[in-house]
Coordinates of C-alpha atoms in Angstrom, one line a residue:
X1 CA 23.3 24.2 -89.9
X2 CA 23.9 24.5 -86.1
X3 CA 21.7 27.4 -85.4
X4 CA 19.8 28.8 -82.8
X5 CA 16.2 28.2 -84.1
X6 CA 12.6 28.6 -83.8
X7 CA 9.9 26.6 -85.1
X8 CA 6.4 27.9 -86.6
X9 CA 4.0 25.6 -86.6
X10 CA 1.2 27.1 -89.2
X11 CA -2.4 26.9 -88.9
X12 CA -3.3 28.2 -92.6
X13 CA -3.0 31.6 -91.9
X14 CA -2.5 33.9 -94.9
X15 CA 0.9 35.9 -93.1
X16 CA 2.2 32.7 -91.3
X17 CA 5.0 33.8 -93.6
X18 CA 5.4 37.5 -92.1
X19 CA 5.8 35.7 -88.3
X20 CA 9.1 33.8 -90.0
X21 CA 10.2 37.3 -91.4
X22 CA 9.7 38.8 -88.0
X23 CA 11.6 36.1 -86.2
X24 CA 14.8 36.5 -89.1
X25 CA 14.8 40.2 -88.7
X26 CA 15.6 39.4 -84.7
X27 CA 18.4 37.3 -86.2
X28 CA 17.1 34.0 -85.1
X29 CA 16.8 31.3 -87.5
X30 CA 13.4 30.0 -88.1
X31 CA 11.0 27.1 -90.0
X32 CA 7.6 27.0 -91.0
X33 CA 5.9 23.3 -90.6
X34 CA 2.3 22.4 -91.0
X35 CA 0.9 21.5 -87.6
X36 CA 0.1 18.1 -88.6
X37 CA 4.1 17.6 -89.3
X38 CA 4.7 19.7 -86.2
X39 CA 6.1 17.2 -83.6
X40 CA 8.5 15.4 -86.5
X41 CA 9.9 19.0 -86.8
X42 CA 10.2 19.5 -83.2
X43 CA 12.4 16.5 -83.7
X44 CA 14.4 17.4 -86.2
X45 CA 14.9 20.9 -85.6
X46 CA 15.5 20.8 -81.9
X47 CA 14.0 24.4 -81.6
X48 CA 14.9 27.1 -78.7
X49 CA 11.5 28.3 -78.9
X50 CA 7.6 27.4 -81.1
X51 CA 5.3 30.0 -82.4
X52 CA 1.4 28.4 -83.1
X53 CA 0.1 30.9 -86.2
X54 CA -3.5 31.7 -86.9
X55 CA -5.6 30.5 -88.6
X56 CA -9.1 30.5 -90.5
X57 CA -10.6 27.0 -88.6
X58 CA -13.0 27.6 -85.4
X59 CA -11.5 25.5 -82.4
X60 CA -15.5 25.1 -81.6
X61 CA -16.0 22.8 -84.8
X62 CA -15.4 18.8 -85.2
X63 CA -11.6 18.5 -86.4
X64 CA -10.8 21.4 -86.9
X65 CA -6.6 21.4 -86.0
X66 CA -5.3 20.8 -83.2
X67 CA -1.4 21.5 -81.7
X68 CA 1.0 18.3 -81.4
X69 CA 0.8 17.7 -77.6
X70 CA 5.0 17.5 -78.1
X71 CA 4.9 21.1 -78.4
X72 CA 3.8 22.0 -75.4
X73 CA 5.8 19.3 -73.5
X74 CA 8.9 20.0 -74.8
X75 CA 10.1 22.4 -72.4
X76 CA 10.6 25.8 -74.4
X77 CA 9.2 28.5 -74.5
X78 CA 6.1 29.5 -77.0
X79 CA 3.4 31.6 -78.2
X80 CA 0.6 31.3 -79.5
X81 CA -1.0 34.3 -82.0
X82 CA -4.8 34.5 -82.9
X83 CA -5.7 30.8 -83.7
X84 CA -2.6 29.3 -82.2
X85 CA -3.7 31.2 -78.8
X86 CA -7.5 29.8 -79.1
X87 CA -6.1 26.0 -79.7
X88 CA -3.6 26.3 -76.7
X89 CA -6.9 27.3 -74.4
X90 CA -9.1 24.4 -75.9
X91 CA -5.9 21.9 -75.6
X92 CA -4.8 22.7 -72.1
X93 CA -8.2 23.2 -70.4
X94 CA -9.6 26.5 -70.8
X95 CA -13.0 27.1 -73.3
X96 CA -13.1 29.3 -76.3
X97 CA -17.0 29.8 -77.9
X98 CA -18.0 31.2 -81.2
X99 CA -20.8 33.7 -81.6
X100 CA -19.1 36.5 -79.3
X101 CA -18.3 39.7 -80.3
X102 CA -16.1 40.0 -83.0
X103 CA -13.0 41.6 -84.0
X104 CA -11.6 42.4 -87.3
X105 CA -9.1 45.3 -87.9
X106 CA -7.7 48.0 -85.4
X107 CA -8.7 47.2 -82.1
X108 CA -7.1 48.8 -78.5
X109 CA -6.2 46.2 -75.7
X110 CA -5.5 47.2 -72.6
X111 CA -2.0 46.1 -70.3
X112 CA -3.1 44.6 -67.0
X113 CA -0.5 42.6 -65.3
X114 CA 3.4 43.4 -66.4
X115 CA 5.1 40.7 -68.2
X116 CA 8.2 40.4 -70.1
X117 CA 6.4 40.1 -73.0
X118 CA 5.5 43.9 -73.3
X119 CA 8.7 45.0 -72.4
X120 CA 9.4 48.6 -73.4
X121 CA 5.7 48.4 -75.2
X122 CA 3.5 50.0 -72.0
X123 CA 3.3 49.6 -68.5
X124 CA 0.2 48.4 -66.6
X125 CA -2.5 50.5 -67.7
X126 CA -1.3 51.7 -71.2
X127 CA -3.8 51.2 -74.0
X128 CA -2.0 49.7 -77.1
X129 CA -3.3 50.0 -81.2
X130 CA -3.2 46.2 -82.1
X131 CA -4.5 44.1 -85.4
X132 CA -7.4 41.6 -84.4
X133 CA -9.0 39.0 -86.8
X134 CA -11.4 36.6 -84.6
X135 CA -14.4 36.0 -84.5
X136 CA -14.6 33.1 -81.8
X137 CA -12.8 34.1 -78.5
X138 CA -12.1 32.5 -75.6
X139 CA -14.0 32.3 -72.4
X140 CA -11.4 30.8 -69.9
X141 CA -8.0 30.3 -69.3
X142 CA -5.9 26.9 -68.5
X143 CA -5.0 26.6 -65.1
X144 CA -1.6 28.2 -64.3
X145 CA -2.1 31.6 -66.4
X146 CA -2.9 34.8 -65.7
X147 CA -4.1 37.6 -67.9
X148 CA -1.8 40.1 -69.3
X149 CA -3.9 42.2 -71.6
X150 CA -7.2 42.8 -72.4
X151 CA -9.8 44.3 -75.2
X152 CA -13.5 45.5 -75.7
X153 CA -13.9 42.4 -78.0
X154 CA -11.6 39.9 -76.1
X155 CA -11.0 39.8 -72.5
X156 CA -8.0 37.4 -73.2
X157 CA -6.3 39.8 -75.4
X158 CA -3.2 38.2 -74.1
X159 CA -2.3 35.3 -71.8
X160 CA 0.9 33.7 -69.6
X161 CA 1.6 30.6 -68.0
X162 CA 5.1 32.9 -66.9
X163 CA 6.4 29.7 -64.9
X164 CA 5.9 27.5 -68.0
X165 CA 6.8 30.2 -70.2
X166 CA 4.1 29.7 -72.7
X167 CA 1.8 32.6 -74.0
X168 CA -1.3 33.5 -76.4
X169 CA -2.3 36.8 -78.1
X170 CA -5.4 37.2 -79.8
X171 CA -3.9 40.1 -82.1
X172 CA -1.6 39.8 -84.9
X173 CA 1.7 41.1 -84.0
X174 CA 3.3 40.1 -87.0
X175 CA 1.1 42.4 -89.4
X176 CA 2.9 46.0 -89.4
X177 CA -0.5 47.0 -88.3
X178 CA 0.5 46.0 -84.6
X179 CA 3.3 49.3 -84.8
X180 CA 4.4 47.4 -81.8
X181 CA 4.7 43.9 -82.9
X182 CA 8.2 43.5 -83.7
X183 CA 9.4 44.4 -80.0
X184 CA 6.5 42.0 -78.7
X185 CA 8.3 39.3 -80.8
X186 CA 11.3 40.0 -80.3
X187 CA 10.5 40.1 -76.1
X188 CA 9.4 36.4 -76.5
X189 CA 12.4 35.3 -79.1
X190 CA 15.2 37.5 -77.0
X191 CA 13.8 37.9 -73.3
X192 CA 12.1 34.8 -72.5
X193 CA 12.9 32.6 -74.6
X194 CA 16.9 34.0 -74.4
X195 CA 18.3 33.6 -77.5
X196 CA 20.9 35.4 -78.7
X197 CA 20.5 36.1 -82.7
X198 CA 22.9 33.8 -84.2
X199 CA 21.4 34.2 -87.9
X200 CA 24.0 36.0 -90.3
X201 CA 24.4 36.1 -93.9
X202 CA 28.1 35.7 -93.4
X203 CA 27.5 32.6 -91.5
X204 CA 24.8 31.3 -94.0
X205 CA 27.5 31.9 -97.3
X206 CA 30.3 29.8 -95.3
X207 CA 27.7 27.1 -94.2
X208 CA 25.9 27.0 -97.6
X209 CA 29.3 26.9 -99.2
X210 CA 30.4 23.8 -97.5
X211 CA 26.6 22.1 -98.2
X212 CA 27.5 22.4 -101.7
X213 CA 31.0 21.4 -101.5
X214 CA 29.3 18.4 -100.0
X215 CA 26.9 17.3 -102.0
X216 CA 28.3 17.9 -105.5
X217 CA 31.6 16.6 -104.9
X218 CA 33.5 16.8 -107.9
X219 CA 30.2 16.6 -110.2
X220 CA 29.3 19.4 -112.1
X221 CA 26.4 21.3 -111.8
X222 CA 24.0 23.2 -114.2
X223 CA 22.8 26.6 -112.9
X224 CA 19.4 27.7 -114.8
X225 CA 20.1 31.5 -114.9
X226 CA 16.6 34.0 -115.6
X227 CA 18.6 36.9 -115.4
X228 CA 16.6 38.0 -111.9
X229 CA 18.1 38.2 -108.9
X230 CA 17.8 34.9 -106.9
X231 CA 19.0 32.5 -109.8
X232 CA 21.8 34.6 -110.3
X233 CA 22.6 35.2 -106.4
X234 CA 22.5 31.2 -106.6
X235 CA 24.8 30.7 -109.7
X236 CA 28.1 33.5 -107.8
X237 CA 27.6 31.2 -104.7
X238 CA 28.0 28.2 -106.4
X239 CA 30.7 29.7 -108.3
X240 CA 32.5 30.3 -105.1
X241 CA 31.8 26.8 -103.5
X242 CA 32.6 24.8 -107.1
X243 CA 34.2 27.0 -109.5
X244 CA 34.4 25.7 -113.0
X245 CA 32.7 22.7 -111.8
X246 CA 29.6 25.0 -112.3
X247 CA 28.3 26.1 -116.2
X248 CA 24.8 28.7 -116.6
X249 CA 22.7 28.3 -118.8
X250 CA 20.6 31.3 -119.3
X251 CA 17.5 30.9 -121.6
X252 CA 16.7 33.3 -123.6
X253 CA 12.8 33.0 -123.5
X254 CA 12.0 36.1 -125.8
X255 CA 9.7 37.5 -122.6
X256 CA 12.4 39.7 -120.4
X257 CA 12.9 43.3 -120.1
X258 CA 14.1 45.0 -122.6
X259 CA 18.0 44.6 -123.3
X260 CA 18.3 42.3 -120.2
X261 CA 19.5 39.6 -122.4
X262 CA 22.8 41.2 -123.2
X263 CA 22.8 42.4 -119.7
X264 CA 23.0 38.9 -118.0
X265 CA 25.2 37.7 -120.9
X266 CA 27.8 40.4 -120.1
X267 CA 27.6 40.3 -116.7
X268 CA 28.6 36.7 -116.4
X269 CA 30.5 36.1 -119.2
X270 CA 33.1 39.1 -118.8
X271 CA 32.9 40.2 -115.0
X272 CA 32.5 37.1 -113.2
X273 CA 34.2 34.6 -115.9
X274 CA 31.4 31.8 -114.8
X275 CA 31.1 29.7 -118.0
X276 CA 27.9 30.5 -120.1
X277 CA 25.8 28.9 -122.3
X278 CA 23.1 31.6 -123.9
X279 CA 20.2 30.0 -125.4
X280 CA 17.3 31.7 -127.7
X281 CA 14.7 30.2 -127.2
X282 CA 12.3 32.8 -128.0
X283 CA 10.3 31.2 -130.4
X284 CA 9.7 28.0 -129.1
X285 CA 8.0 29.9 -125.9
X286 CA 6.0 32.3 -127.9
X287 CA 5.1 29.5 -130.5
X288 CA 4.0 27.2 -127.1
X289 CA 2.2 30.3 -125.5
X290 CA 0.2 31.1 -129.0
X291 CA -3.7 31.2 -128.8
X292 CA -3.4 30.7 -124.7
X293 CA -4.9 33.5 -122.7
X294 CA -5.3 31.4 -118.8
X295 CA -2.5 32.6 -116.7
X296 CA -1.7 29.9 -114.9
X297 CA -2.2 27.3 -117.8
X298 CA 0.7 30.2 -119.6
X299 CA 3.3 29.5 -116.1
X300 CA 2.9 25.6 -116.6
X301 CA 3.4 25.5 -120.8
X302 CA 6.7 28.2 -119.7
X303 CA 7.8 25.8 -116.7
X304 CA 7.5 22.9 -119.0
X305 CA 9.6 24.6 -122.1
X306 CA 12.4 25.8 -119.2
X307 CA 12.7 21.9 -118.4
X308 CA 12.5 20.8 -121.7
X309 CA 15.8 23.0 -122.4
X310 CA 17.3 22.3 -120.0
X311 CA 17.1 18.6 -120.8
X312 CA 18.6 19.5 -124.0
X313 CA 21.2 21.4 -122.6
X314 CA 22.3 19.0 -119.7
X315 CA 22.9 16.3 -122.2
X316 CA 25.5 18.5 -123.9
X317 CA 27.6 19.1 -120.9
X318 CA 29.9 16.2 -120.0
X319 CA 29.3 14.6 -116.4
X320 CA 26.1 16.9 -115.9
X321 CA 25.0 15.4 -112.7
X322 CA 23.3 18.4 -110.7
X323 CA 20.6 21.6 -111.7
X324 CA 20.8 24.5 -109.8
X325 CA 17.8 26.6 -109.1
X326 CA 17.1 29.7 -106.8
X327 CA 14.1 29.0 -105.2
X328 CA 13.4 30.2 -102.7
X329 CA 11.6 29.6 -99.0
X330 CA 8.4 31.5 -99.9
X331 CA 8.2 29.1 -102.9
X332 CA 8.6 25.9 -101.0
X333 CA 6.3 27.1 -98.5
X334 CA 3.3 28.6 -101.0
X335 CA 4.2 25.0 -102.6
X336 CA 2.6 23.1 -98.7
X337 CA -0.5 23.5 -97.5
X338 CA -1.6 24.0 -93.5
X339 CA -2.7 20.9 -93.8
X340 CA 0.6 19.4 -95.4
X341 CA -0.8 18.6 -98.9
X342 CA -0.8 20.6 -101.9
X343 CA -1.8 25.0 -101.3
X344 CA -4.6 26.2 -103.0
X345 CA -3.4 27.2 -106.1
X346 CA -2.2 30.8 -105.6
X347 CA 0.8 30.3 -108.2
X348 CA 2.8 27.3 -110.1
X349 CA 6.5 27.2 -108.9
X350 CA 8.3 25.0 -112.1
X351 CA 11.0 25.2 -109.9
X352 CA 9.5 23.5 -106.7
X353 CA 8.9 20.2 -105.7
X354 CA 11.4 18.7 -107.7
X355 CA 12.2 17.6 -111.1
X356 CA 10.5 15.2 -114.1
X357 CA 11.2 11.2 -113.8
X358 CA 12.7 11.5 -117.2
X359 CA 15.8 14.2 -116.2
X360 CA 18.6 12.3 -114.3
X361 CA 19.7 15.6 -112.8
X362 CA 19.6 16.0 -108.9
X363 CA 18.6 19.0 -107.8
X364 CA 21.0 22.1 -105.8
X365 CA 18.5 24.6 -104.0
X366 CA 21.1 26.8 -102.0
X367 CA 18.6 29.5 -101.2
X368 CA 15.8 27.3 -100.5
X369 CA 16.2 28.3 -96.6
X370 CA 16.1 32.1 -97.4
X371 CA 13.7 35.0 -97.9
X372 CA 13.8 37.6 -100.9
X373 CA 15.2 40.2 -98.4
X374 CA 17.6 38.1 -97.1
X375 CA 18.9 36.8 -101.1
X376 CA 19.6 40.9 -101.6
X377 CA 22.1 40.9 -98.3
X378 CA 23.5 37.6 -99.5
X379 CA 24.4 39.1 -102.9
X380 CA 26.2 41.9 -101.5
X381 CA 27.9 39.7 -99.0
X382 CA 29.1 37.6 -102.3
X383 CA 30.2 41.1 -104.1
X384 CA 27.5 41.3 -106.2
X385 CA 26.4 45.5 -106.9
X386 CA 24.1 46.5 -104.8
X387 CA 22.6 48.6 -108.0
X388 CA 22.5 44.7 -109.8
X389 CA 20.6 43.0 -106.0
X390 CA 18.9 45.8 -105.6
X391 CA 17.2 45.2 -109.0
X392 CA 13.1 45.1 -108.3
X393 CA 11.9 41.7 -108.5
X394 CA 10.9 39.9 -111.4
X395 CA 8.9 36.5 -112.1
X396 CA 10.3 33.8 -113.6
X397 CA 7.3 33.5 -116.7
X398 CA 8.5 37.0 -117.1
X399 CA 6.2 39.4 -119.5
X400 CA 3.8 36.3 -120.3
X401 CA 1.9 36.9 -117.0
X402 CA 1.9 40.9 -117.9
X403 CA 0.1 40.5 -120.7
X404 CA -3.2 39.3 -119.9
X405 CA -4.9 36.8 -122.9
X406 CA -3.3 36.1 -125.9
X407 CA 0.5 36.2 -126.2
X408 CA 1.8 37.7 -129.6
X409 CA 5.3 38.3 -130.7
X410 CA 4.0 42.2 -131.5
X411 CA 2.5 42.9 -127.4
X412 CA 5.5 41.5 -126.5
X413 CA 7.4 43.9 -128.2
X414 CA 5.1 47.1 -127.2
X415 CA 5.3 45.8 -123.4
X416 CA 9.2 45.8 -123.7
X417 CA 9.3 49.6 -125.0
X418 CA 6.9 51.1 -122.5
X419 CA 8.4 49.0 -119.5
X420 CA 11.6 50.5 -120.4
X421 CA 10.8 53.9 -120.4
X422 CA 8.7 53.6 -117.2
X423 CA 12.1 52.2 -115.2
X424 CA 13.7 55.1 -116.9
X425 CA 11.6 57.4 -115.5
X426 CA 11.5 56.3 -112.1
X427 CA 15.3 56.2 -112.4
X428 CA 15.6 59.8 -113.4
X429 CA 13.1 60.8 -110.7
X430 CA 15.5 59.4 -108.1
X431 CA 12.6 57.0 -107.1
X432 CA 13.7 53.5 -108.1
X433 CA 15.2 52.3 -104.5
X434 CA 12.2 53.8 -102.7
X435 CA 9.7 51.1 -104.9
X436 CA 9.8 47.3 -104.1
X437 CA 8.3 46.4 -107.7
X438 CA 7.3 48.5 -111.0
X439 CA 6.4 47.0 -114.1
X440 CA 3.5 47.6 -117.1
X441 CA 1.0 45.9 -118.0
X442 CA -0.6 45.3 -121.6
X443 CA -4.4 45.0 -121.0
X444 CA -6.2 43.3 -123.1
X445 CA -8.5 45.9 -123.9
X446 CA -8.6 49.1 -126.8
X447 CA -10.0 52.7 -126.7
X448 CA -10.5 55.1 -128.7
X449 CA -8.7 58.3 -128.7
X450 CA -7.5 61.2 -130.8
X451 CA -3.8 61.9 -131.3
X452 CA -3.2 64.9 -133.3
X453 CA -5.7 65.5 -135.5
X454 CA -6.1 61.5 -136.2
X455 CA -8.7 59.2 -134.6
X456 CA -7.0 55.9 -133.1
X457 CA -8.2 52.2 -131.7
X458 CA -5.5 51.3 -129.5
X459 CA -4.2 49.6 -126.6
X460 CA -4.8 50.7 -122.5
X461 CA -1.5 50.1 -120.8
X462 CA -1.2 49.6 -116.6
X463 CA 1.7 51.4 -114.4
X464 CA 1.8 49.3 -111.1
X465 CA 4.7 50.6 -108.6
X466 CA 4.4 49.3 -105.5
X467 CA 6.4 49.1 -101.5
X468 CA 7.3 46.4 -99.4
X469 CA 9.7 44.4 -98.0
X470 CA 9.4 41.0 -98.5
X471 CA 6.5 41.0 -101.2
X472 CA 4.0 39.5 -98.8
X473 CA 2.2 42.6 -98.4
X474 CA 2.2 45.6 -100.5
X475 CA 0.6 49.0 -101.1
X476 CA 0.7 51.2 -103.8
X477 CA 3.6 53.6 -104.5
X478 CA 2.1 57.2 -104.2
X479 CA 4.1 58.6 -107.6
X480 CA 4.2 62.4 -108.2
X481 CA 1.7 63.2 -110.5
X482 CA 4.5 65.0 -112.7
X483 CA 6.3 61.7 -112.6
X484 CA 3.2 59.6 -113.8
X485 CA 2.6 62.5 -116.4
X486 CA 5.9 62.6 -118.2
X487 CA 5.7 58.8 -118.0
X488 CA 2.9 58.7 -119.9
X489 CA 3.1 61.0 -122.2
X490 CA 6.8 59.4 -123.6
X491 CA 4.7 56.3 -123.8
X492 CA 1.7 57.6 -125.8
X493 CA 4.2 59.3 -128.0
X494 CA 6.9 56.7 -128.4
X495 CA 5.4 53.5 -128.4
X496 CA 3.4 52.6 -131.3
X497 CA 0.1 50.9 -130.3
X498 CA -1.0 52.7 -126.9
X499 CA -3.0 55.1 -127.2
X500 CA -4.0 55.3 -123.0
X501 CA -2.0 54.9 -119.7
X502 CA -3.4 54.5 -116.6
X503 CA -1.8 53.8 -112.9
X504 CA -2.9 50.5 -110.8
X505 CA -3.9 52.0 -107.0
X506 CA -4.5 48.6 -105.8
X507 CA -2.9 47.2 -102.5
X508 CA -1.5 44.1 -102.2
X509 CA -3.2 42.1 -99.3
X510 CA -1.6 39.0 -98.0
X511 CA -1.5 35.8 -99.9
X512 CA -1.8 37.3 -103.1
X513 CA 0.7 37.7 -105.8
X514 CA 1.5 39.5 -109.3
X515 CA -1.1 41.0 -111.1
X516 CA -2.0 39.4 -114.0

């Protein structure tokens, strides 16, 4: 790609991920690279502009990171936010101490000098709501800036070097918490750093088009379908780049929605004409998943069956040289560390980090670059529905991680018929586009109740419905209660084996993922 970029250089911190949203929303193409990796990235990318993330590391402490001096010789302009503004103090000869006062949560800063980088946010004097999370500050300033903004807690709220063009915030404008953070981004990516927004789905379909024609050549490729969104986003593209040089294999693991199956089946099959091959192969994942209860131990037996498969399948197809996947860039990225090795294990991605020494097939990531958002605008751009992209995400274990402990053929089943007539619900209710993600859970835990004039011991089943954007963050959907109440009450009276509903009110902070 010949884009317009910037380049992120991440510090560990838990919404790293939400600056790179920020920046693609402003229609400037972006990377995330640990800052140990930074300055082979400022090579390679040739950026327009570097963001330095937080962080959770004290620049008072032995080690801790430290930014690639590269960065802030090359000549562009950059920012750095929280940590990222700490570490450009310590590097360039200014102090930052610990045991301050500290800030955590909604704090006010005050504008004092005008800059570009507040532009249309306040004039000098105007108090702004911002996001803080520090507890060291810093003390002094290199030589060459001037401060911009101040707060009760840090009296280098924010920071310029305006000849140089380099800045630091203490706050988080990434978080939606800063209600102002897009524009202050989008001052430094647009204003100062003058870029124009060159980042277009159009653009990306034509480029990512030719990278496939590219790379496969006249091969053919194997596209792993799940029936969810991305894989299948991946499989029309390739279609388009490859045509029948491309066949789908969609395996049918026994733990997907309710009549999804014949969904997918039909879908490609009949409307698209993408050749198919539909595999059951429901009972060697419930047979592998019998007697487990860990979840993650569950995604790596599932991961393991999809290869195994696929293995099969590829060794069927004549001239099988390539496997498609949809990953994605919050996979790759969850799969790297700050520090460049592997994350802390938040969640396995069987689909990251490449393939087993035993397959010969070389792997086809075409959406590796994007984010979920981002897939959904793709998918429309290709002619897929929007009712079919619009589809609320769903993982690739599928129902395994929604039913917490043991796995049996029968919870399975109950799952399926009360997730289906949750969706069906929402979708009468007119709610379905307003919620990111909805799904049930099976607990693994039985009450007793009284249903008619009959005592029972059955299972508690979980609603969870909630909103975002790019599934980073999330907070719980607020359902009318008459919504929740015919919900449940089809459930209890339909589905054999739930005897209590209940709805999940939990938020979704960053970093984390599913429950399960």
């Amino acid at each position: 790609m010949n884009h317009q970029s910037v380049l992120i250089v991440d510090f560990g911190s838990q919404v790293t991920q939400l600056i790179a949203r920020r920046v693609r929303e402003s229609g400037v193409y972006c990377e995330i690279h640990p800052y140990d990796k930074a300055k082979a990235a400022l090579e390679s990318l040739k950026p327009s502009a570097i963001i330095l993330s937080g962080g959770p590391a004290s620049t008072t402490e032995d080690e801790s990171p430290a930014a690639d001096m590269a960065l802030f010789e090359a000549g562009v302009p950059l920012l750095g936010i929280c940590y990222g503004e700490q570490t450009l103090c310590a590097q360039l000869g200014g102090k930052v101490e610990g045991g301050h006062h500290r800030e955590f949560g909604r704090a006010e800063i005050e504008i004092r000098k005008a800059s570009p980088l507040f532009e249309g946010i306040g004039e000098v004097g105007h108090r702004e709501t911002v996001w803080m999370s520090h507890g060291d500050r810093v003390t002094a300033i290199p030589e060459g800036f001037e401060v911009i903004a101040v707060s009760d807690g840090a009296p280098f709220a924010a920071i310029g070097d305006e000849a140089r063009k380099i800045y630091g915030v203490q706050f988080h404008p990434e978080v939606v918490h800063t209600p102002n953070g897009k524009v202050l981004l989008a001052n430094f990516i647009h204003r100062i750093a003058g870029l124009s927004g060159d980042w277009t789905m159009a653009r990306f379909k034509d480029e990512a088009i030719a990278r496939i024609r590219e790379q496969v050549g006249k091969g053919r490729v194997i596209c792993g379908l799940s029936g969810g969104v991305d894989s299948s986003v991946a499989a029309v593209l390739i279609h388009e780049a490859i045509g029948d040089q491309l066949t789908c294999v969609y395996v049918d693991t026994g733990l997907m929605r309710k009549g999804e199956s014949d969904q997918v089946v039909s879908l490609f099959r009949n409307h698209y004409n993408i050749p198919l091959i539909h595999v059951d192969a429901s009972k060697e994942f419930l047979g592998g998943l019998a007697g487990v209860s860990d979840p993650e131990t569950k995604r790596k037996i599932i991961g393991k069956l999809f290869i195994d498969v696929f293995d099969k399948e590829s060794a069927k197809i004549e001239g099988a040289e390539f496997l498609a996947q949809g990953t994605l860039y919050p996979d790759v990225v969850e799969s790297v560390s700050a520090r460049g090795g592997p994350s802390a294990v938040i969640k396995s991605h069987h689909n990251v980090g490449g393939l087993p020494d035993y397959m010969k097939l070389k792997l086809v990531e075409p959406l590796r670059e994007l984010f979920k958002d981002e897939v959904r605008v793709l998918g429309v751009e290709l002619g897929l529905h929007p009712d079919f992209v619009g589809r609320h995400p769903f993982p690739g274990p599928g129902l395994a991680i929604r039913i917490p402990g043991e796995i049996t053929p029968e919870k399975v089943a109950v799952l399926q018929d009360a997730d289906a007539i949750y969706l069906d619900e929402i979708r009468k209710a007119g709610l379905y586009d307003q919620i990111w993600q909805a799904f049930a859970v099976l607990l693994p835990v039985k009450t007793v109740g009284v249903m008619g004039d009959a005592r029972t011991y059955e299972n508690v089943l979980a609603l969870r419905a909630v909103t975002s954007t790019d599934g980073m963050t999330a907070d719980f959907f607020e359902f009318p209660w008459e919504v929740l109440g015919r919900t449940a009450t089809r459930i209890i009276n339909e589905v054999r084996g739930v005897n209590r509903v209940v709805y999940d009110v939990t938020s979704k902070p960053p970093g984390t993922i599913e429950w399960e």
